[in-house]
Amino acid sequence: MKMWIDGRWADSTAAQVIEVTDPATAEVLDTVPAGTPDDVARAVAAARAAFAAWRQVTAVERAQMLHGAAAKMREHFDELARLLTLEEGKPLPENEEEVDWSLNTLDYYAELGRHIRGRVIPSPDAGQLSLVLKEPYGVVGCIVPWNYPLLLLLWKIAPALAAGNTVVVKPASLAPLTTLRMVEVAFDHFPPGVVNVVTGRGGVVGDALVTHPDVPVIAFTGSTAVGQRIARLTAGRMKKLHLELGGKDPFVIADDAPLEAAVEALAYAALINAGQVCTSTERVYVPRAMLPQFAEALAERVGRLRLGPGIEPTTDVGPMIGAAERAKVEEHVAEAVARGARVLAGGRRPPHLARGAYYEPTVLVDVDHTMAIMRDETFGPTIPIMAYDTFDEAIALANDTEYGLGACLYTHDARKVRRFYEEVRAGTIWINDPLTDNYAGPFGGMKMSGLGRELGVEGLEEFWQTKHVHWDMEGGIKDYWYPYGEK
Ligand code: NAD
């Protein structure tokens, strides 16, 4: 495929291409250009030129175009979900949900964008008007990872466009194909230059976009390490940064939790997309007396999940995105076992699936916070379970992390629920229904998990800058002007 610049397919100035492979089979699906800083400059120039007119388009017309994009995505629903499955690997039902959530994000921000423009505030004196105006920034650089390439992109471009900005997108090199196809089929009615896509490596295309002087906003989802790099690279220009970074989400099971429901909830929270979700449950805390029975039930449940290519209808858990990502999971499990952890399920590559980057869903007990698997982001299908004695201790363990993205609790005890949401430092708290998104519910991280929020009104505000207008309609001479003390 090519790149999408100024409303049409564009050749890259690069001679090289990037191969995009199916993680289930390691077969090459297609290639995309390994873009260059020149390509980024062309895309930014197109986006900058388009901004002058796009910011003047009425909010109602912008809403119609965003709804139009959602409608076209609906027409291409099956095609987009299948292509996403082939390049990303997670099971088809999960990709159908991703396409559905993505197009609904367009509909949500189409409406929100035409609902607000700012507010009128009380003025200091009579005969004055004071406005708080919300204005677009200009060109927004959007950089997204491979795990939810459409959804995380739409969480950025839907509000950014609704707010009157134009965008230059850098998709992940591991999964750029569905993004290109979506822009081709669903955004072709936007004025040229409003939406642009430049494919390529993070260190080349990403860096060029981040440092470009005509890109005042960077909206990034990815690892904390790259987020920190972006913050360093942009410090000199005071760019607006919107950073959705890594996590190490805890799941606390309370002593009143019904065993079967809690086990099912946890299996889903830890294993959806083979554990490659920023808010995947990565560590679990269970009351000491309950732990043996709970862990055994979980191991049994997890052992029955069906591994396979995401495109097959019987698959529960697909492959991981690649061998390098699987190697990190293997390292975490090996280190934990070397320090005394016990594997109750999984802990290996499935022998019958040799071609893709598969790893069996893995349940571990006898873990503690000295182990990397309880501290660092694993980003794979692992469920390490640690015992706790009191709810105070469970909360302290949940907070014992540099991250603060999400946190889950299973209980019907209202006092525990309240303590959990008041005391746990995380951007999203899920009680009994883990990992559910809500278009109106702001999503993002505390601590090292990032800056800013996506979704909800907050997700639109990120792409507006605020201007205060003070207007004295009478225009008389004020008694507080010079000279002092003579009026
Ligand atoms: P990554 O940080 O390696 O890459 C993310 C994107 O940044 C990719 O498009 C990549 O090409 C680009 N990039 C890499 N180096 C860059 C640079 N120097 N300058 C600019 N861009 C650069 O992350 P990944 O492996 O693709 O995704 C997994 C990570 O994303 C995990 O840490 C996960 O927690 C995080 N994530 C966070 C959220 C969230 O909402 N908080 C959601 C999904 C994933």
Short mmCIF file of C-alpha atoms and ligand atoms in Angstrom, two decimals:
data_model
loop_
_atom_site.label_atom_id
_atom_site.label_comp_id
_atom_site.label_asym_id
_atom_site.label_seq_id
_atom_site.Cartn_x
_atom_site.Cartn_y
_atom_site.Cartn_z
CA MET A 1 0.00 0.00 0.00
CA LYS A 2 1.03 3.65 -0.29
CA MET A 3 0.67 6.60 2.06
CA TRP A 4 -2.34 8.93 2.19
CA ILE A 5 -1.38 12.59 1.79
CA ASP A 6 -3.54 15.54 0.74
CA GLY A 7 -6.58 13.39 -0.04
CA ARG A 8 -4.92 10.80 -2.27
CA TRP A 9 -2.47 7.93 -2.35
CA ALA A 10 1.11 9.21 -2.34
CA ASP A 11 4.46 7.61 -3.06
CA SER A 12 7.14 7.88 -0.43
CA THR A 13 10.54 9.38 -1.13
CA ALA A 14 11.89 6.23 0.55
CA ALA A 15 13.19 3.32 -1.43
CA GLN A 16 12.47 0.90 1.41
CA VAL A 17 9.26 -0.77 2.47
CA ILE A 18 8.10 -2.38 5.72
CA GLU A 19 6.62 -5.87 5.53
CA VAL A 20 3.40 -6.35 7.49
CA THR A 21 2.97 -9.94 8.62
CA ASP A 22 0.11 -12.05 9.96
CA PRO A 23 1.11 -12.92 13.55
CA ALA A 24 -0.83 -16.20 13.30
CA THR A 25 1.22 -17.53 10.38
CA ALA A 26 4.22 -15.16 10.02
CA GLU A 27 3.21 -14.75 6.35
CA VAL A 28 3.67 -11.35 4.70
CA LEU A 29 0.27 -9.68 4.11
CA ASP A 30 1.43 -6.53 2.34
CA THR A 31 4.07 -3.81 2.48
CA VAL A 32 3.93 -0.12 3.36
CA PRO A 33 6.53 2.59 2.65
CA ALA A 34 9.21 3.10 5.30
CA GLY A 35 8.47 6.84 5.23
CA THR A 36 11.01 9.65 5.52
CA PRO A 37 11.16 13.08 7.18
CA ASP A 38 10.41 14.50 3.68
CA ASP A 39 7.15 12.54 3.60
CA VAL A 40 6.25 13.92 7.01
CA ALA A 41 7.03 17.45 5.81
CA ARG A 42 4.72 17.01 2.81
CA ALA A 43 1.90 15.66 4.99
CA VAL A 44 2.29 18.45 7.56
CA ALA A 45 2.31 21.07 4.79
CA ALA A 46 -0.92 19.60 3.39
CA ALA A 47 -2.51 19.50 6.86
CA ARG A 48 -1.41 23.06 7.60
CA ALA A 49 -2.79 24.35 4.30
CA ALA A 50 -6.09 22.54 4.90
CA PHE A 51 -6.42 23.91 8.44
CA ALA A 52 -7.15 27.48 7.30
CA ALA A 53 -10.39 26.41 5.63
CA TRP A 54 -11.24 23.47 7.93
CA ARG A 55 -11.40 25.63 11.04
CA GLN A 56 -14.01 27.79 9.27
CA VAL A 57 -16.24 24.86 8.34
CA THR A 58 -19.33 25.01 10.54
CA ALA A 59 -19.61 22.58 13.41
CA VAL A 60 -22.76 21.16 11.83
CA GLU A 61 -20.98 20.42 8.54
CA ARG A 62 -18.07 18.87 10.39
CA ALA A 63 -20.54 16.69 12.29
CA GLN A 64 -22.10 15.55 9.02
CA MET A 65 -18.70 14.56 7.66
CA LEU A 66 -17.84 12.62 10.83
CA HIS A 67 -21.20 10.82 10.74
CA GLY A 68 -20.51 10.14 7.05
CA ALA A 69 -17.21 8.46 7.95
CA ALA A 70 -18.98 6.31 10.55
CA ALA A 71 -21.61 5.27 7.98
CA LYS A 72 -18.95 4.30 5.45
CA MET A 73 -17.14 2.26 8.10
CA ARG A 74 -20.42 0.43 8.74
CA GLU A 75 -20.63 -0.38 5.01
CA HIS A 76 -17.09 -1.83 5.14
CA PHE A 77 -17.50 -3.39 8.58
CA ASP A 78 -16.66 -7.02 7.75
CA GLU A 79 -13.75 -6.14 5.51
CA LEU A 80 -12.16 -3.87 8.13
CA ALA A 81 -12.67 -6.39 10.97
CA ARG A 82 -11.12 -9.21 8.94
CA LEU A 83 -8.13 -7.17 7.81
CA LEU A 84 -7.57 -6.07 11.39
CA THR A 85 -7.65 -9.70 12.52
CA LEU A 86 -5.07 -10.68 9.92
CA GLU A 87 -2.57 -7.96 10.81
CA GLU A 88 -3.11 -7.72 14.59
CA GLY A 89 -3.95 -11.32 15.51
CA LYS A 90 -6.70 -11.02 18.12
CA PRO A 91 -9.89 -13.05 17.56
CA LEU A 92 -12.40 -11.76 14.99
CA PRO A 93 -15.14 -10.97 17.59
CA GLU A 94 -12.68 -8.67 19.38
CA ASN A 95 -11.91 -6.91 16.09
CA GLU A 96 -15.59 -6.59 15.26
CA GLU A 97 -15.97 -4.85 18.61
CA GLU A 98 -12.98 -2.64 17.81
CA VAL A 99 -14.49 -1.51 14.48
CA ASP A 100 -17.86 -0.98 16.15
CA TRP A 101 -16.40 1.10 19.01
CA SER A 102 -14.29 3.05 16.50
CA LEU A 103 -17.16 4.11 14.27
CA ASN A 104 -19.32 4.91 17.30
CA THR A 105 -16.55 7.21 18.52
CA LEU A 106 -16.99 9.18 15.28
CA ASP A 107 -20.73 9.47 15.89
CA TYR A 108 -20.17 10.49 19.51
CA TYR A 109 -17.72 13.30 18.72
CA ALA A 110 -19.74 14.43 15.70
CA GLU A 111 -22.50 15.34 18.14
CA LEU A 112 -20.29 16.60 20.97
CA GLY A 113 -18.33 18.83 18.60
CA ARG A 114 -21.44 20.73 17.55
CA HIS A 115 -22.74 21.07 21.07
CA ILE A 116 -20.12 23.32 22.68
CA ARG A 117 -17.82 26.13 21.61
CA GLY A 118 -16.96 27.61 25.01
CA ARG A 119 -18.95 29.55 27.58
CA VAL A 120 -20.01 33.01 28.69
CA ILE A 121 -18.77 34.01 32.14
CA PRO A 122 -19.81 36.87 34.44
CA SER A 123 -17.97 40.13 33.60
CA PRO A 124 -16.29 42.38 36.18
CA ASP A 125 -18.53 45.33 35.23
CA ALA A 126 -21.86 46.09 33.65
CA GLY A 127 -21.84 46.63 29.88
CA GLN A 128 -19.17 44.03 29.31
CA LEU A 129 -19.14 40.59 27.71
CA SER A 130 -16.67 37.90 28.77
CA LEU A 131 -16.26 34.83 26.60
CA VAL A 132 -14.28 31.66 27.10
CA LEU A 133 -13.60 30.50 23.56
CA LYS A 134 -12.35 27.09 22.51
CA GLU A 135 -10.14 27.11 19.45
CA PRO A 136 -8.39 24.39 17.47
CA TYR A 137 -4.59 24.26 17.61
CA GLY A 138 -3.84 23.46 13.97
CA VAL A 139 -2.09 20.24 12.92
CA VAL A 140 -2.31 17.37 15.40
CA GLY A 141 0.29 14.60 15.08
CA CYS A 142 -1.30 11.26 16.05
CA ILE A 143 0.94 8.30 16.86
CA VAL A 144 -0.66 4.97 17.78
CA PRO A 145 0.42 1.43 18.74
CA TRP A 146 -0.52 -1.85 17.08
CA ASN A 147 -2.81 -3.39 19.72
CA TYR A 148 -5.98 -1.39 18.94
CA PRO A 149 -4.85 0.50 15.85
CA LEU A 150 -8.27 1.77 14.76
CA LEU A 151 -9.84 2.44 18.12
CA LEU A 152 -6.93 4.32 19.64
CA LEU A 153 -6.62 6.34 16.44
CA LEU A 154 -10.33 7.24 16.37
CA TRP A 155 -10.15 8.29 20.04
CA LYS A 156 -7.72 10.93 18.72
CA ILE A 157 -8.84 11.92 15.26
CA ALA A 158 -12.61 11.99 15.95
CA PRO A 159 -12.31 14.68 18.68
CA ALA A 160 -9.36 16.41 16.96
CA LEU A 161 -11.35 16.84 13.72
CA ALA A 162 -14.58 17.71 15.55
CA ALA A 163 -12.63 20.44 17.36
CA GLY A 164 -11.49 21.89 14.01
CA ASN A 165 -7.92 20.58 13.79
CA THR A 166 -6.36 18.68 10.90
CA VAL A 167 -4.31 15.52 11.48
CA VAL A 168 -1.20 13.68 10.39
CA VAL A 169 -1.29 10.05 11.51
CA LYS A 170 1.61 7.69 12.04
CA PRO A 171 0.23 4.18 12.45
CA ALA A 172 2.24 1.42 14.11
CA SER A 173 4.59 -0.30 11.67
CA LEU A 174 3.28 -3.69 12.83
CA ALA A 175 -0.37 -2.93 11.97
CA PRO A 176 -0.87 -0.03 9.51
CA LEU A 177 -3.02 -1.73 6.84
CA THR A 178 -6.52 -1.34 8.29
CA THR A 179 -5.83 2.32 9.06
CA LEU A 180 -4.90 3.01 5.43
CA ARG A 181 -7.92 1.12 4.14
CA MET A 182 -10.23 2.92 6.59
CA VAL A 183 -8.96 6.34 5.52
CA GLU A 184 -9.37 5.39 1.85
CA VAL A 185 -12.96 4.16 2.17
CA ALA A 186 -14.35 6.27 5.03
CA PHE A 187 -12.57 9.65 4.93
CA ASP A 188 -12.48 10.27 1.17
CA HIS A 189 -15.22 12.94 1.46
CA PHE A 190 -13.12 15.15 3.77
CA PRO A 191 -11.35 18.12 2.13
CA PRO A 192 -7.84 17.12 0.94
CA GLY A 193 -5.20 17.53 3.64
CA VAL A 194 -7.57 17.29 6.62
CA VAL A 195 -6.56 13.65 7.24
CA ASN A 196 -3.11 12.36 6.24
CA VAL A 197 -1.32 9.08 6.98
CA VAL A 198 2.46 8.59 6.84
CA THR A 199 3.72 5.05 7.44
CA GLY A 200 7.17 4.22 8.73
CA ARG A 201 9.41 3.60 11.70
CA GLY A 202 8.85 5.30 15.02
CA GLY A 203 12.42 6.58 15.23
CA VAL A 204 12.19 8.17 11.75
CA VAL A 205 8.60 9.17 10.90
CA GLY A 206 7.55 9.44 14.56
CA ASP A 207 10.52 11.62 15.47
CA ALA A 208 10.05 13.84 12.40
CA LEU A 209 6.38 14.38 13.26
CA VAL A 210 7.10 15.02 16.94
CA THR A 211 9.80 17.60 16.22
CA HIS A 212 8.10 19.33 13.27
CA PRO A 213 7.66 23.05 14.11
CA ASP A 214 4.21 23.20 12.45
CA VAL A 215 2.75 20.43 14.62
CA PRO A 216 1.73 22.05 17.93
CA VAL A 217 0.01 18.97 19.41
CA ILE A 218 1.19 15.38 19.72
CA ALA A 219 -1.43 12.81 20.66
CA PHE A 220 0.43 9.61 21.44
CA THR A 221 -0.52 6.17 22.68
CA GLY A 222 2.27 3.70 23.35
CA SER A 223 4.96 2.77 25.82
CA THR A 224 6.07 4.98 28.67
CA ALA A 225 9.65 4.92 27.32
CA VAL A 226 8.61 6.43 23.97
CA GLY A 227 6.27 8.86 25.77
CA GLN A 228 9.21 10.11 27.82
CA ARG A 229 11.29 10.48 24.67
CA ILE A 230 8.51 12.56 23.06
CA ALA A 231 8.33 14.77 26.18
CA ARG A 232 12.10 15.38 25.97
CA LEU A 233 12.05 16.06 22.22
CA THR A 234 9.21 18.59 22.47
CA ALA A 235 10.27 20.43 25.65
CA GLY A 236 12.01 23.18 23.66
CA ARG A 237 8.82 24.07 21.76
CA MET A 238 6.23 23.79 24.57
CA LYS A 239 4.05 21.50 22.50
CA LYS A 240 0.76 20.31 23.87
CA LEU A 241 1.24 16.63 24.75
CA HIS A 242 -1.45 14.08 25.12
CA LEU A 243 0.19 10.85 26.28
CA GLU A 244 -1.55 7.51 26.88
CA LEU A 245 1.20 5.24 28.16
CA GLY A 246 1.84 1.88 29.79
CA GLY A 247 0.24 0.23 32.79
CA LYS A 248 0.50 -2.58 35.34
CA ASP A 249 -3.13 -2.86 36.30
CA PRO A 250 -4.10 -4.68 39.50
CA PHE A 251 -7.25 -6.77 40.05
CA VAL A 252 -8.28 -7.18 43.69
CA ILE A 253 -10.65 -10.02 44.51
CA ALA A 254 -12.49 -9.32 47.79
CA ASP A 255 -13.37 -12.06 50.27
CA ASP A 256 -17.09 -11.90 49.39
CA ALA A 257 -16.54 -12.29 45.61
CA PRO A 258 -18.56 -15.12 44.03
CA LEU A 259 -15.95 -17.57 42.79
CA GLU A 260 -17.27 -18.37 39.33
CA ALA A 261 -18.07 -14.80 38.29
CA ALA A 262 -14.79 -13.46 39.65
CA VAL A 263 -12.82 -16.16 37.80
CA GLU A 264 -14.62 -15.41 34.53
CA ALA A 265 -14.14 -11.66 34.95
CA LEU A 266 -10.44 -12.07 35.66
CA ALA A 267 -9.81 -14.45 32.75
CA TYR A 268 -11.36 -11.87 30.40
CA ALA A 269 -9.53 -8.91 31.95
CA ALA A 270 -6.15 -10.60 31.74
CA LEU A 271 -6.44 -12.47 28.44
CA ILE A 272 -8.44 -10.36 25.97
CA ASN A 273 -6.12 -9.63 23.01
CA ALA A 274 -3.71 -12.19 24.54
CA GLY A 275 -3.07 -9.78 27.42
CA GLN A 276 -1.89 -7.05 25.04
CA VAL A 277 -4.21 -4.30 26.27
CA CYS A 278 -2.85 -1.25 28.07
CA THR A 279 -5.42 -1.97 30.80
CA SER A 280 -4.94 -5.74 30.85
CA THR A 281 -4.97 -7.11 34.37
CA GLU A 282 -1.28 -7.79 35.00
CA ARG A 283 -1.34 -8.70 38.71
CA VAL A 284 -3.98 -10.20 40.97
CA TYR A 285 -4.55 -10.05 44.74
CA VAL A 286 -6.70 -12.71 46.44
CA PRO A 287 -7.46 -13.23 50.16
CA ARG A 288 -5.01 -15.79 51.55
CA ALA A 289 -7.68 -18.27 52.68
CA MET A 290 -9.42 -18.12 49.31
CA LEU A 291 -6.33 -18.33 47.11
CA PRO A 292 -5.86 -22.13 46.65
CA GLN A 293 -9.44 -22.72 45.53
CA PHE A 294 -9.53 -19.53 43.43
CA ALA A 295 -6.23 -20.25 41.64
CA GLU A 296 -7.25 -23.83 40.93
CA ALA A 297 -10.58 -22.71 39.43
CA LEU A 298 -8.81 -20.08 37.35
CA ALA A 299 -6.18 -22.54 36.08
CA GLU A 300 -8.94 -24.95 35.10
CA ARG A 301 -10.88 -22.18 33.29
CA VAL A 302 -7.83 -20.87 31.49
CA GLY A 303 -6.77 -24.37 30.48
CA ARG A 304 -10.04 -24.76 28.55
CA LEU A 305 -9.54 -21.64 26.39
CA ARG A 306 -8.90 -22.41 22.73
CA LEU A 307 -5.76 -20.96 21.16
CA GLY A 308 -5.55 -20.42 17.43
CA PRO A 309 -5.59 -17.93 14.58
CA GLY A 310 -7.91 -15.02 15.31
CA ILE A 311 -9.69 -15.52 12.00
CA GLU A 312 -11.04 -18.97 13.04
CA PRO A 313 -14.46 -18.75 14.72
CA THR A 314 -13.56 -21.18 17.50
CA THR A 315 -10.56 -19.19 18.76
CA ASP A 316 -10.70 -17.60 22.22
CA VAL A 317 -7.08 -16.43 22.42
CA GLY A 318 -5.00 -15.53 19.37
CA PRO A 319 -1.24 -15.22 18.90
CA MET A 320 0.83 -12.42 20.37
CA ILE A 321 1.89 -9.72 17.92
CA GLY A 322 5.43 -11.07 17.46
CA ALA A 323 8.36 -13.13 18.68
CA ALA A 324 10.10 -10.22 20.44
CA GLU A 325 6.98 -9.45 22.50
CA ARG A 326 6.60 -13.14 23.38
CA ALA A 327 10.26 -13.31 24.44
CA LYS A 328 9.59 -10.62 27.05
CA VAL A 329 6.72 -12.68 28.50
CA GLU A 330 8.95 -15.75 28.61
CA GLU A 331 11.62 -13.77 30.44
CA HIS A 332 9.13 -12.55 33.06
CA VAL A 333 7.79 -16.08 33.65
CA ALA A 334 11.29 -17.60 33.81
CA GLU A 335 12.50 -14.97 36.29
CA ALA A 336 9.44 -15.47 38.50
CA VAL A 337 9.87 -19.25 38.48
CA ALA A 338 13.58 -18.90 39.28
CA ARG A 339 12.56 -16.84 42.35
CA GLY A 340 10.06 -19.41 43.57
CA ALA A 341 6.81 -18.86 41.63
CA ARG A 342 4.75 -21.90 40.65
CA VAL A 343 3.04 -22.29 37.27
CA LEU A 344 -0.52 -23.67 37.60
CA ALA A 345 -1.44 -23.38 33.92
CA GLY A 346 0.37 -22.61 30.69
CA GLY A 347 3.90 -21.30 30.97
CA ARG A 348 4.97 -22.42 27.52
CA ARG A 349 4.44 -22.14 23.77
CA PRO A 350 1.62 -24.42 22.62
CA PRO A 351 3.30 -27.35 20.85
CA HIS A 352 0.57 -27.64 18.21
CA LEU A 353 0.91 -24.01 17.04
CA ALA A 354 4.51 -23.66 15.94
CA ARG A 355 4.23 -20.94 13.29
CA GLY A 356 2.78 -17.89 15.03
CA ALA A 357 3.91 -16.08 18.20
CA TYR A 358 1.62 -18.08 20.50
CA TYR A 359 1.97 -18.37 24.26
CA GLU A 360 -0.33 -20.33 26.51
CA PRO A 361 -2.44 -18.38 29.01
CA THR A 362 -0.39 -18.69 32.17
CA VAL A 363 -1.44 -18.74 35.83
CA LEU A 364 1.27 -18.25 38.47
CA VAL A 365 1.14 -18.30 42.27
CA ASP A 366 3.74 -17.67 44.99
CA VAL A 367 4.68 -14.37 43.38
CA ASP A 368 5.70 -11.11 45.08
CA HIS A 369 6.69 -7.56 44.20
CA THR A 370 10.41 -8.35 43.88
CA MET A 371 9.59 -10.10 40.59
CA ALA A 372 9.49 -8.29 37.23
CA ILE A 373 6.17 -9.99 36.47
CA MET A 374 4.57 -8.00 39.34
CA ARG A 375 6.40 -4.72 38.61
CA ASP A 376 7.09 -4.21 34.91
CA GLU A 377 4.59 -4.25 32.08
CA THR A 378 4.48 -7.86 30.75
CA PHE A 379 1.94 -7.22 27.95
CA GLY A 380 1.10 -10.87 27.45
CA PRO A 381 -1.25 -13.66 28.61
CA THR A 382 -0.01 -13.99 32.20
CA ILE A 383 -2.03 -14.01 35.45
CA PRO A 384 0.25 -13.86 38.51
CA ILE A 385 -1.73 -14.18 41.77
CA MET A 386 -0.52 -12.96 45.17
CA ALA A 387 -2.15 -13.51 48.57
CA TYR A 388 -3.20 -10.68 50.91
CA ASP A 389 -4.37 -10.69 54.53
CA THR A 390 -6.32 -7.44 54.93
CA PHE A 391 -8.13 -5.08 52.54
CA ASP A 392 -5.72 -2.32 53.66
CA GLU A 393 -2.88 -4.47 52.39
CA ALA A 394 -4.69 -5.15 49.10
CA ILE A 395 -5.06 -1.42 48.48
CA ALA A 396 -1.43 -0.79 49.37
CA LEU A 397 -0.33 -3.53 46.96
CA ALA A 398 -2.59 -2.16 44.19
CA ASN A 399 -0.92 1.26 44.65
CA ASP A 400 2.60 -0.17 44.84
CA THR A 401 3.46 0.66 41.22
CA GLU A 402 4.82 3.56 39.22
CA TYR A 403 1.84 3.22 36.87
CA GLY A 404 -1.77 4.36 37.34
CA LEU A 405 -3.83 3.44 34.30
CA GLY A 406 -6.68 1.19 35.49
CA ALA A 407 -7.59 -0.93 38.52
CA CYS A 408 -10.26 -3.61 39.01
CA LEU A 409 -12.13 -4.89 42.04
CA TYR A 410 -14.62 -7.71 42.45
CA THR A 411 -16.95 -7.29 45.43
CA HIS A 412 -20.52 -6.51 46.45
CA ASP A 413 -19.37 -4.82 49.67
CA ALA A 414 -20.18 -1.12 49.20
CA ARG A 415 -17.67 -0.01 51.85
CA LYS A 416 -14.86 -1.80 50.03
CA VAL A 417 -15.98 -0.29 46.72
CA ARG A 418 -15.85 3.21 48.18
CA ARG A 419 -12.44 2.72 49.76
CA PHE A 420 -11.10 1.31 46.50
CA TYR A 421 -12.22 4.18 44.27
CA GLU A 422 -11.20 6.80 46.82
CA GLU A 423 -7.74 5.37 47.58
CA VAL A 424 -6.46 3.64 44.44
CA ARG A 425 -4.50 6.00 42.21
CA ALA A 426 -5.63 5.02 38.71
CA GLY A 427 -7.44 6.80 35.89
CA THR A 428 -10.17 4.16 35.60
CA ILE A 429 -11.68 2.02 38.35
CA TRP A 430 -13.76 -0.98 37.27
CA ILE A 431 -15.97 -2.74 39.83
CA ASN A 432 -17.24 -6.19 38.79
CA ASP A 433 -17.15 -5.40 35.03
CA PRO A 434 -13.50 -5.01 34.04
CA LEU A 435 -12.17 -3.16 30.99
CA THR A 436 -15.49 -1.81 29.76
CA ASP A 437 -15.17 1.46 27.83
CA ASN A 438 -17.81 4.18 27.81
CA TYR A 439 -17.72 6.85 25.09
CA ALA A 440 -18.72 9.45 27.67
CA GLY A 441 -16.26 8.17 30.30
CA PRO A 442 -12.82 9.85 30.24
CA PHE A 443 -9.96 7.37 29.86
CA GLY A 444 -6.29 7.88 30.72
CA GLY A 445 -3.58 7.42 33.26
CA MET A 446 -2.21 8.81 36.50
CA LYS A 447 1.47 8.73 37.50
CA MET A 448 3.71 7.23 34.76
CA SER A 449 0.69 6.10 32.71
CA GLY A 450 0.36 9.44 30.99
CA LEU A 451 -1.06 12.91 30.61
CA GLY A 452 -4.55 13.91 29.52
CA ARG A 453 -7.74 11.98 28.89
CA GLU A 454 -9.42 10.46 25.86
CA LEU A 455 -13.19 10.01 25.43
CA GLY A 456 -15.90 12.08 27.08
CA VAL A 457 -15.96 15.87 27.10
CA GLU A 458 -12.39 15.83 28.40
CA GLY A 459 -11.31 13.97 25.25
CA LEU A 460 -12.61 16.83 23.10
CA GLU A 461 -11.16 19.56 25.32
CA GLU A 462 -7.67 18.09 24.77
CA PHE A 463 -7.79 19.32 21.19
CA TRP A 464 -8.90 22.85 21.97
CA GLN A 465 -6.91 25.71 23.37
CA THR A 466 -8.70 28.21 25.52
CA LYS A 467 -8.98 31.93 24.83
CA HIS A 468 -10.57 34.45 27.19
CA VAL A 469 -12.20 37.41 25.41
CA HIS A 470 -12.98 40.51 27.53
CA TRP A 471 -15.17 43.09 25.73
CA ASP A 472 -16.26 46.40 27.21
CA MET A 473 -19.09 47.56 24.98
CA GLU A 474 -19.39 51.05 26.51
CA GLY A 475 -15.68 51.92 26.23
CA GLY A 476 -15.66 54.78 28.80
CA ILE A 477 -12.64 56.03 30.77
CA LYS A 478 -12.07 53.91 33.86
CA ASP A 479 -11.42 55.37 37.28
CA TYR A 480 -8.55 52.92 37.83
CA TRP A 481 -6.54 54.21 34.82
CA TYR A 482 -3.85 56.96 35.18
CA PRO A 483 -3.40 59.27 36.91
CA TYR A 484 -3.84 57.51 40.24
CA GLY A 485 -5.61 59.23 43.13
CA GLU A 486 -7.12 62.17 41.18
CA LYS A 487 -10.60 60.90 40.26
P1 NAD B 1 5.61 1.83 21.27
O1 NAD B 1 5.77 2.92 22.27
O2 NAD B 1 6.80 1.01 20.94
O3 NAD B 1 5.05 2.41 19.90
C1 NAD B 1 3.88 3.19 19.83
C2 NAD B 1 3.96 4.04 18.57
O4 NAD B 1 5.03 4.97 18.70
C3 NAD B 1 4.24 3.25 17.29
O5 NAD B 1 3.53 3.82 16.21
C4 NAD B 1 5.73 3.46 17.12
O6 NAD B 1 6.14 3.31 15.77
C5 NAD B 1 5.88 4.89 17.59
N1 NAD B 1 7.25 5.26 18.00
C6 NAD B 1 8.25 4.45 18.40
N2 NAD B 1 9.36 5.17 18.66
C7 NAD B 1 9.04 6.47 18.44
C8 NAD B 1 9.76 7.70 18.55
N3 NAD B 1 11.04 7.74 18.91
N4 NAD B 1 9.11 8.86 18.27
C9 NAD B 1 7.81 8.84 17.91
N5 NAD B 1 7.09 7.70 17.77
C10 NAD B 1 7.69 6.53 18.03
O7 NAD B 1 4.41 0.91 21.82
P2 NAD B 1 3.82 -0.43 21.18
O8 NAD B 1 4.74 -1.56 21.45
O9 NAD B 1 3.37 -0.19 19.78
O10 NAD B 1 2.49 -0.59 22.07
C11 NAD B 1 2.48 -1.16 23.32
C12 NAD B 1 2.54 -0.10 24.41
O11 NAD B 1 1.47 0.82 24.23
C13 NAD B 1 2.37 -0.66 25.80
O12 NAD B 1 3.26 -0.03 26.67
C14 NAD B 1 0.94 -0.30 26.15
O13 NAD B 1 0.69 -0.22 27.53
C15 NAD B 1 0.80 1.01 25.48
N6 NAD B 1 -0.62 1.32 25.26
C16 NAD B 1 -1.19 2.29 26.02
C17 NAD B 1 -2.55 2.56 25.86
C18 NAD B 1 -3.23 3.64 26.67
O14 NAD B 1 -4.31 4.07 26.29
N7 NAD B 1 -2.66 4.10 27.77
C19 NAD B 1 -3.30 1.85 24.91
C20 NAD B 1 -2.66 0.86 24.17
C21 NAD B 1 -1.32 0.61 24.35
#
